[in-house]
mmCIF file of C-alpha atoms and ligand atoms in Angstrom:
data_model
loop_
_atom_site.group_PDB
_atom_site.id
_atom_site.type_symbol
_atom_site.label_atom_id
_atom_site.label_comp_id
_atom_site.label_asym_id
_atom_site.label_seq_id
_atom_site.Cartn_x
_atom_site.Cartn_y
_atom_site.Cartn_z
ATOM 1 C CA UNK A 162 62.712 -27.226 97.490
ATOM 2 C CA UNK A 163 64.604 -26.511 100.223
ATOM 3 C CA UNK A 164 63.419 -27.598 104.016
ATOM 4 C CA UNK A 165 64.270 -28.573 107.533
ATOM 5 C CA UNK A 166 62.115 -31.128 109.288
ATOM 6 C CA UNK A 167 61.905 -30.227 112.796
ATOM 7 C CA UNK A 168 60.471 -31.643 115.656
ATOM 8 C CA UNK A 169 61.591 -34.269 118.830
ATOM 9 C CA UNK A 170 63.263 -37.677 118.305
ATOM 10 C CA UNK A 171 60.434 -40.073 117.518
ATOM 11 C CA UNK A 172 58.409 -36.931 115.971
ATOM 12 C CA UNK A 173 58.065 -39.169 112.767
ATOM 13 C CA UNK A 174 60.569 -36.543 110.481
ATOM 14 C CA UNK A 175 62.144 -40.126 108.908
ATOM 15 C CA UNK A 176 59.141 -41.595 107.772
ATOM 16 C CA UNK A 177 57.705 -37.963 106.461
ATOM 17 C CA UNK A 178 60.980 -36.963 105.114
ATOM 18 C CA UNK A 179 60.994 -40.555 102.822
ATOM 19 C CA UNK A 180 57.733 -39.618 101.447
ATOM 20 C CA UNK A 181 58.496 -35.664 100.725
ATOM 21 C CA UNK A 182 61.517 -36.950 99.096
ATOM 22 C CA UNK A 183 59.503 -39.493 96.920
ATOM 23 C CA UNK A 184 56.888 -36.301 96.330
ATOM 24 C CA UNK A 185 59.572 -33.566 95.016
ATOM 25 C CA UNK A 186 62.359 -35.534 93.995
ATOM 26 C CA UNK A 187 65.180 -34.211 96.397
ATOM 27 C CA UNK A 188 67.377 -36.233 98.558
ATOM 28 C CA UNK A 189 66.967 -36.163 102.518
ATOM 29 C CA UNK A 190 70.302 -35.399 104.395
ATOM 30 C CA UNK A 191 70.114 -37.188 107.723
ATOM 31 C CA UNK A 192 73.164 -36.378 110.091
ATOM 32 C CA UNK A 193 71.635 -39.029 112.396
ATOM 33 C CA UNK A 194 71.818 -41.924 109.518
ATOM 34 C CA UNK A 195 75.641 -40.229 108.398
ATOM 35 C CA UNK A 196 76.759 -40.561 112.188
ATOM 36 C CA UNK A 197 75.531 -44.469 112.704
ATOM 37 C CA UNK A 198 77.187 -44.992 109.256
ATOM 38 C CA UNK A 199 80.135 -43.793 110.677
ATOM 39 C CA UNK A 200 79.983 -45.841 113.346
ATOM 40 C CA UNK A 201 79.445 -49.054 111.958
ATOM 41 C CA UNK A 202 82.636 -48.257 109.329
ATOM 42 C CA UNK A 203 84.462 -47.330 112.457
ATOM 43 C CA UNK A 204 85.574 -43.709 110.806
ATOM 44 C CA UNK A 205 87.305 -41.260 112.744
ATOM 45 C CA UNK A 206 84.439 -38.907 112.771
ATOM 46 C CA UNK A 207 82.424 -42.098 114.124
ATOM 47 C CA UNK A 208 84.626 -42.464 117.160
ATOM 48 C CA UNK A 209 84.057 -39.041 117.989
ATOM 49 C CA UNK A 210 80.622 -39.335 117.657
ATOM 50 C CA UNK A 211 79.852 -42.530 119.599
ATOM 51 C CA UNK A 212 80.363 -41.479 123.402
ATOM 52 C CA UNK A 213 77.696 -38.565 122.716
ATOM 53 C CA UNK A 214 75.018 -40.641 120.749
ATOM 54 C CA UNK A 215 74.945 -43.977 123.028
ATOM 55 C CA UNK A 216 73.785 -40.843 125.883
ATOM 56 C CA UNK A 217 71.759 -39.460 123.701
ATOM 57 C CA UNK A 218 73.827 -36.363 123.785
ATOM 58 C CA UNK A 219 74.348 -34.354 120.756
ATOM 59 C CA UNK A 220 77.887 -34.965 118.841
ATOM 60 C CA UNK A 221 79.530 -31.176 118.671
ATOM 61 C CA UNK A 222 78.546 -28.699 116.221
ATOM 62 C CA UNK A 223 81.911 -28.093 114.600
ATOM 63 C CA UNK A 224 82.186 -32.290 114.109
ATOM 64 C CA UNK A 225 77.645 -31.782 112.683
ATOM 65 C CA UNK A 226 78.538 -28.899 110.504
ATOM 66 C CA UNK A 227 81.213 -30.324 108.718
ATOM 67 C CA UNK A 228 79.294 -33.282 107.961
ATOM 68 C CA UNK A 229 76.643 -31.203 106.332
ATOM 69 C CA UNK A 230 79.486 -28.830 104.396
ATOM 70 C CA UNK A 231 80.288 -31.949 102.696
ATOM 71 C CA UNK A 232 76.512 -33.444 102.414
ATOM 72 C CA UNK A 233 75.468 -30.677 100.972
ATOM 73 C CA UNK A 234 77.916 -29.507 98.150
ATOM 74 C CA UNK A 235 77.513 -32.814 96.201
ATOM 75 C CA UNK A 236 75.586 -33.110 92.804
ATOM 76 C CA UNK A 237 72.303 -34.636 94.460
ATOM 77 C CA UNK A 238 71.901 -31.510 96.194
ATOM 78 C CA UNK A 239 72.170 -29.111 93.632
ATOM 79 C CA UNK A 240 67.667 -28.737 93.208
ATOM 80 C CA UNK A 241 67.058 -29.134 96.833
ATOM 81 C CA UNK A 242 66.782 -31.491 99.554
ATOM 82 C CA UNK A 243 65.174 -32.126 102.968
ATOM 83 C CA UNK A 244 67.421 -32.143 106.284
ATOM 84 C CA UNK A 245 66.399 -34.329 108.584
ATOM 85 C CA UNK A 246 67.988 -33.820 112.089
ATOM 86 C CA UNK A 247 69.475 -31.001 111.143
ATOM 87 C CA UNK A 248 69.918 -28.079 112.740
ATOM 88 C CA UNK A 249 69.597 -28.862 116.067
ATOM 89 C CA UNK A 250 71.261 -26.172 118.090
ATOM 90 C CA UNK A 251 71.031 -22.490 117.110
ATOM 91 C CA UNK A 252 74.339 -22.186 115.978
ATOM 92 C CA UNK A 253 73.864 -24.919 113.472
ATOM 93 C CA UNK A 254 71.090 -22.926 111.971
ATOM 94 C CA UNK A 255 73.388 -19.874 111.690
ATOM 95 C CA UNK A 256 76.398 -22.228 109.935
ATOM 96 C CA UNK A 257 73.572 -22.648 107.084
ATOM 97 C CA UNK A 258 73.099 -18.676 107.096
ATOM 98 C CA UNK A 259 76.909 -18.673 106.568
ATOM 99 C CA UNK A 260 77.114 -21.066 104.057
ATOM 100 C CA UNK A 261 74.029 -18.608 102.106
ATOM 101 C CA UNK A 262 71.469 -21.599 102.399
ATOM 102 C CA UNK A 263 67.913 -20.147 102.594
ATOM 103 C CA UNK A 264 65.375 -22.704 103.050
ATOM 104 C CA UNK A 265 61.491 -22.568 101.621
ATOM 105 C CA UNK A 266 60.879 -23.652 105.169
ATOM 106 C CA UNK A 267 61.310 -25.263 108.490
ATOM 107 C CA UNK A 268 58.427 -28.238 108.875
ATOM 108 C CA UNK A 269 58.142 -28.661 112.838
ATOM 109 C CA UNK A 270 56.083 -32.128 113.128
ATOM 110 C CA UNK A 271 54.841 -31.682 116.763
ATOM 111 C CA UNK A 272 54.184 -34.580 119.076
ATOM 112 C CA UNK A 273 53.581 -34.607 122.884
ATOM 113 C CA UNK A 274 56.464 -36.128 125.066
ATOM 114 C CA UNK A 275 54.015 -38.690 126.630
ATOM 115 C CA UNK A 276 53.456 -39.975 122.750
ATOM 116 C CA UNK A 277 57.254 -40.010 122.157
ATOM 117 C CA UNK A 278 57.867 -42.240 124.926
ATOM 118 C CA UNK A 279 55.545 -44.567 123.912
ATOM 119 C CA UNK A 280 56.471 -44.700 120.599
ATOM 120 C CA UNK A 281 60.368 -45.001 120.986
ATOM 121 C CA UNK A 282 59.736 -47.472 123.308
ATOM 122 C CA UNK A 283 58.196 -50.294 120.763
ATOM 123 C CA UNK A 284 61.007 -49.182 117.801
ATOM 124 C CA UNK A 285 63.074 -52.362 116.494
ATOM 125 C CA UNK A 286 66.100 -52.054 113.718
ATOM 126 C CA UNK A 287 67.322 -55.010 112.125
ATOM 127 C CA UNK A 288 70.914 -55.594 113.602
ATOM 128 C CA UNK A 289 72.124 -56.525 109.986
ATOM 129 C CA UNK A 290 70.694 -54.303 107.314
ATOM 130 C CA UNK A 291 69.336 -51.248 109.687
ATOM 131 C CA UNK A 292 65.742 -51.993 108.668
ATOM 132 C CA UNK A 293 63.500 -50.022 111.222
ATOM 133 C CA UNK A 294 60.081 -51.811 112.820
ATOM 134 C CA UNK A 295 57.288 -51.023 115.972
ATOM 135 C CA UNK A 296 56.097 -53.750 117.903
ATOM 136 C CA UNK A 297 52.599 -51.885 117.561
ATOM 137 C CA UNK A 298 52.839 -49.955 114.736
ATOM 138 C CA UNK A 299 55.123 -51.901 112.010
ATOM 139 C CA UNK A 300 55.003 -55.357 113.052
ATOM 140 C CA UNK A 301 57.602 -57.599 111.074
ATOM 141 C CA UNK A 302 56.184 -60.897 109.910
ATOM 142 C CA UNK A 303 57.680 -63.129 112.204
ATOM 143 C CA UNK A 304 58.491 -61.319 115.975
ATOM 144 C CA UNK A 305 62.295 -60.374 116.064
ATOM 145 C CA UNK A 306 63.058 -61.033 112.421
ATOM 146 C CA UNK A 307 63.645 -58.482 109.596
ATOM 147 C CA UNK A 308 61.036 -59.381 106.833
ATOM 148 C CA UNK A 309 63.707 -58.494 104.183
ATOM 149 C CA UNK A 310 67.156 -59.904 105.563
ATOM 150 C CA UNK A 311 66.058 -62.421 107.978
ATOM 151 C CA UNK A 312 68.549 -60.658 110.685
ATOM 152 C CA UNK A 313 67.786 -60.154 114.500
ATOM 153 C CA UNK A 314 65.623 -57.157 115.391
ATOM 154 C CA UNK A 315 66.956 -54.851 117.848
ATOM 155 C CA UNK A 316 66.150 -51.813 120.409
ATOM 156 C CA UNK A 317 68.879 -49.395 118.885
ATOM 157 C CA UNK A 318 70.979 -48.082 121.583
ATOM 158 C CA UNK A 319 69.985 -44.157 121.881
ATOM 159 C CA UNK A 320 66.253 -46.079 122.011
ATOM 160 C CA UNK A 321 66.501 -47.043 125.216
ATOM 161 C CA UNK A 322 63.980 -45.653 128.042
ATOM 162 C CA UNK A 323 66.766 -43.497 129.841
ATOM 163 C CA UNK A 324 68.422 -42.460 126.764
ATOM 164 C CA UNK A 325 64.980 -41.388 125.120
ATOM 165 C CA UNK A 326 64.356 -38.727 128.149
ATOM 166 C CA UNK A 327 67.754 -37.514 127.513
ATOM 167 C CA UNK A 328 67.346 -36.939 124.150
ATOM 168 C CA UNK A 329 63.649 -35.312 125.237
ATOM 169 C CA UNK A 330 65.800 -33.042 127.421
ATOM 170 C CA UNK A 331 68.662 -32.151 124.884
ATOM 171 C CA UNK A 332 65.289 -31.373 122.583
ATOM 172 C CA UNK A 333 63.514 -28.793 124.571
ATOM 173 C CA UNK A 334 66.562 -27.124 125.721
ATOM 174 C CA UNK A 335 68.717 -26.943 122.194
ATOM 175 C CA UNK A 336 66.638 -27.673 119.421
ATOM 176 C CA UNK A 337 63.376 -26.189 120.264
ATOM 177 C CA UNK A 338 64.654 -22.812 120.422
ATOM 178 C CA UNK A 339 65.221 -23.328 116.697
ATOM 179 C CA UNK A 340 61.210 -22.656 116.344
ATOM 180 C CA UNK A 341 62.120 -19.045 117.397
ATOM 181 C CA UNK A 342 64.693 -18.964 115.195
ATOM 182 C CA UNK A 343 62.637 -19.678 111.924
ATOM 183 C CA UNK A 344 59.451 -18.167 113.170
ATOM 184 C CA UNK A 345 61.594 -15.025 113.060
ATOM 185 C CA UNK A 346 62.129 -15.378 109.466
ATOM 186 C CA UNK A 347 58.578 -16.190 108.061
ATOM 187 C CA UNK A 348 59.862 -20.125 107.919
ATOM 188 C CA UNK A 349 58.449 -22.240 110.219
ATOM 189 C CA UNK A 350 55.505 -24.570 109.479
ATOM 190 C CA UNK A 351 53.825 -26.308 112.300
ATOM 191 C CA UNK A 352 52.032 -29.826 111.882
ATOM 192 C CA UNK A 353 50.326 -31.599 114.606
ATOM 193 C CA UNK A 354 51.414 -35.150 114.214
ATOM 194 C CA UNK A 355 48.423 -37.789 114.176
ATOM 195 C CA UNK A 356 47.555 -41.079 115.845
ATOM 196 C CA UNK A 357 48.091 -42.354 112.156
ATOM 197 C CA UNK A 358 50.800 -41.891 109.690
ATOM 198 C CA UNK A 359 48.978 -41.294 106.841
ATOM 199 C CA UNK A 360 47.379 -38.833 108.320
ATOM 200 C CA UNK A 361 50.234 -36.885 109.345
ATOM 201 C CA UNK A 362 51.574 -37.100 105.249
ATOM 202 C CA UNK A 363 48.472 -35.951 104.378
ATOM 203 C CA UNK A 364 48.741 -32.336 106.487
ATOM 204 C CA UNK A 365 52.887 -32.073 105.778
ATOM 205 C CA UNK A 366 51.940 -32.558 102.117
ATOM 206 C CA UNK A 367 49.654 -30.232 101.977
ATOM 207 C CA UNK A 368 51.009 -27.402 103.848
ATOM 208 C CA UNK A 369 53.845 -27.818 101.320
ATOM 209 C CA UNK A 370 51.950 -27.655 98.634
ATOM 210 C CA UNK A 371 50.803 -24.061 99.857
ATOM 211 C CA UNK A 372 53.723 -22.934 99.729
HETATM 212 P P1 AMP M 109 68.781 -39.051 114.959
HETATM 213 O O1 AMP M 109 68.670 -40.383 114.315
HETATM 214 O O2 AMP M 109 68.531 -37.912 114.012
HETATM 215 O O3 AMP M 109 67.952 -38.941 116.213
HETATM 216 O O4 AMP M 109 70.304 -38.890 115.407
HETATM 217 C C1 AMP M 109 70.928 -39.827 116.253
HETATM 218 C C2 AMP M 109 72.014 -39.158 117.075
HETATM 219 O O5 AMP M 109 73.009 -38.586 116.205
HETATM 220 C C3 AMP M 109 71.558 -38.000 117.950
HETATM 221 O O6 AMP M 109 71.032 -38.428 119.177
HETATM 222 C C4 AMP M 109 72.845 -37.209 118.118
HETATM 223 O O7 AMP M 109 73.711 -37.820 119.055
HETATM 224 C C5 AMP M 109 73.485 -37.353 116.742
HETATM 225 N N1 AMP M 109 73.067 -36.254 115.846
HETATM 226 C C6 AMP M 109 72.317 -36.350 114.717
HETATM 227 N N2 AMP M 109 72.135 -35.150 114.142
HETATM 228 C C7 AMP M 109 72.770 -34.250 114.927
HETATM 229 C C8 AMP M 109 72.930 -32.832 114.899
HETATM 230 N N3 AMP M 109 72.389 -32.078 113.922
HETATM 231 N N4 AMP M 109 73.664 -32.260 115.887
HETATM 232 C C9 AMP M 109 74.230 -32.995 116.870
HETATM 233 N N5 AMP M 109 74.100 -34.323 116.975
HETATM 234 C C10 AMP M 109 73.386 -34.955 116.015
#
């Protein structure tokens, strides 16, 4: 299988995309988690992606694209995988058309904006092995301190209040569009995220399975 996971930053597309991966056996491609590598090695492409990120802007599509050109082409790949954070601008979508990618679908988990903020607003990493936590909804076992590595818990950077309504913004004005886009071809798959988790796996699973 072939999908996109759409839907705003905070929609829950990680946490879905971990258990669709599980399901069907595919990788998930995350340009988000390939950029903050980046970063952390202190790669080129991570220089030239850190300025847009800590704003919450998106890094450009020619720097996105190429990431996913590479991504994409090795073995793992080969029986399908799920992207998660990509496409995000319509002329990402039309670099996969190029490169003769047809996906089974585009899964658009949708969330309200008021939900978004209050859910990016309780989201901890761990500053030493990246492990993600919520203050409300995945507490760690001792406040602050990653249950596997013992390291500090953080508020990642592009989670902070400002930066979350910017990436709301960049959202509804570059990525949304991309509903369009898919609808247009007989792709898109809405989901109306839920209150719980488990309940939102339960709806993505099965409108996959109807596929
Ligand atoms: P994410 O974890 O998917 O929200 O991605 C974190 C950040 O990486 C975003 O706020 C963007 O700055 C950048 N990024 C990730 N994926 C893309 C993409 N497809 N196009 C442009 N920028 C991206």
């Amino acid at each position: 299988m072939k999908l996109i996971l759409l839907g705003a930053p905070g929609a829950g597309k990680g946490t879905q995309a971990e258990i669709i991966s599980e399901t069907y056996k595919i990788p998930t491609v995350s340009t988000g988690n390939i950029i903050r590598a980046a970063l952390e090695n202190g790669t080129e492409m991570g220089l030239k992606a850190k300025a847009y990120t800590e704003k919450g802007e998106l890094v450009p599509d020619d720097v996105v694209i190429g990431i996913i050109k590479e991504r994409l082409s090795e073995d793992d790949c080969k029986n399908g995988f799920i992207l998660d954070g990509f496409p995000r601008t319509i002329p990402q979508a039309k670099a996969l058309d190029d490169m003769n990618i047809s996906v089974d679908a585009a899964l658009s988990i949708e969330v309200a904006d008021s939900e978004i903020v209050k859910r990016m607003s309780g989201r901890r990493v761990c500053e030493k092995c990246g492990a993600s936590y919520h203050t409300e909804f995945k507490k760690p076992l001792k406040e602050g301190v990653c249950n596997s590595c013992g390291g500090r818990l953080v508020i990642r950077k592009d989670d902070e209040p400002e930066t979350v309504l910017n990436r709301l913004k960049v959202f509804h004005e570059q990525t949304e569009p991309l509903k369009d886009f898919y609808k247009a071809k007989e792709k898109l798959l809405l989901v109306e995220g839920q209150d719980d988790v488990k309940d939102t796996t339960a709806l993505v699973l099965k409108a996959l399975s109807e596929l």
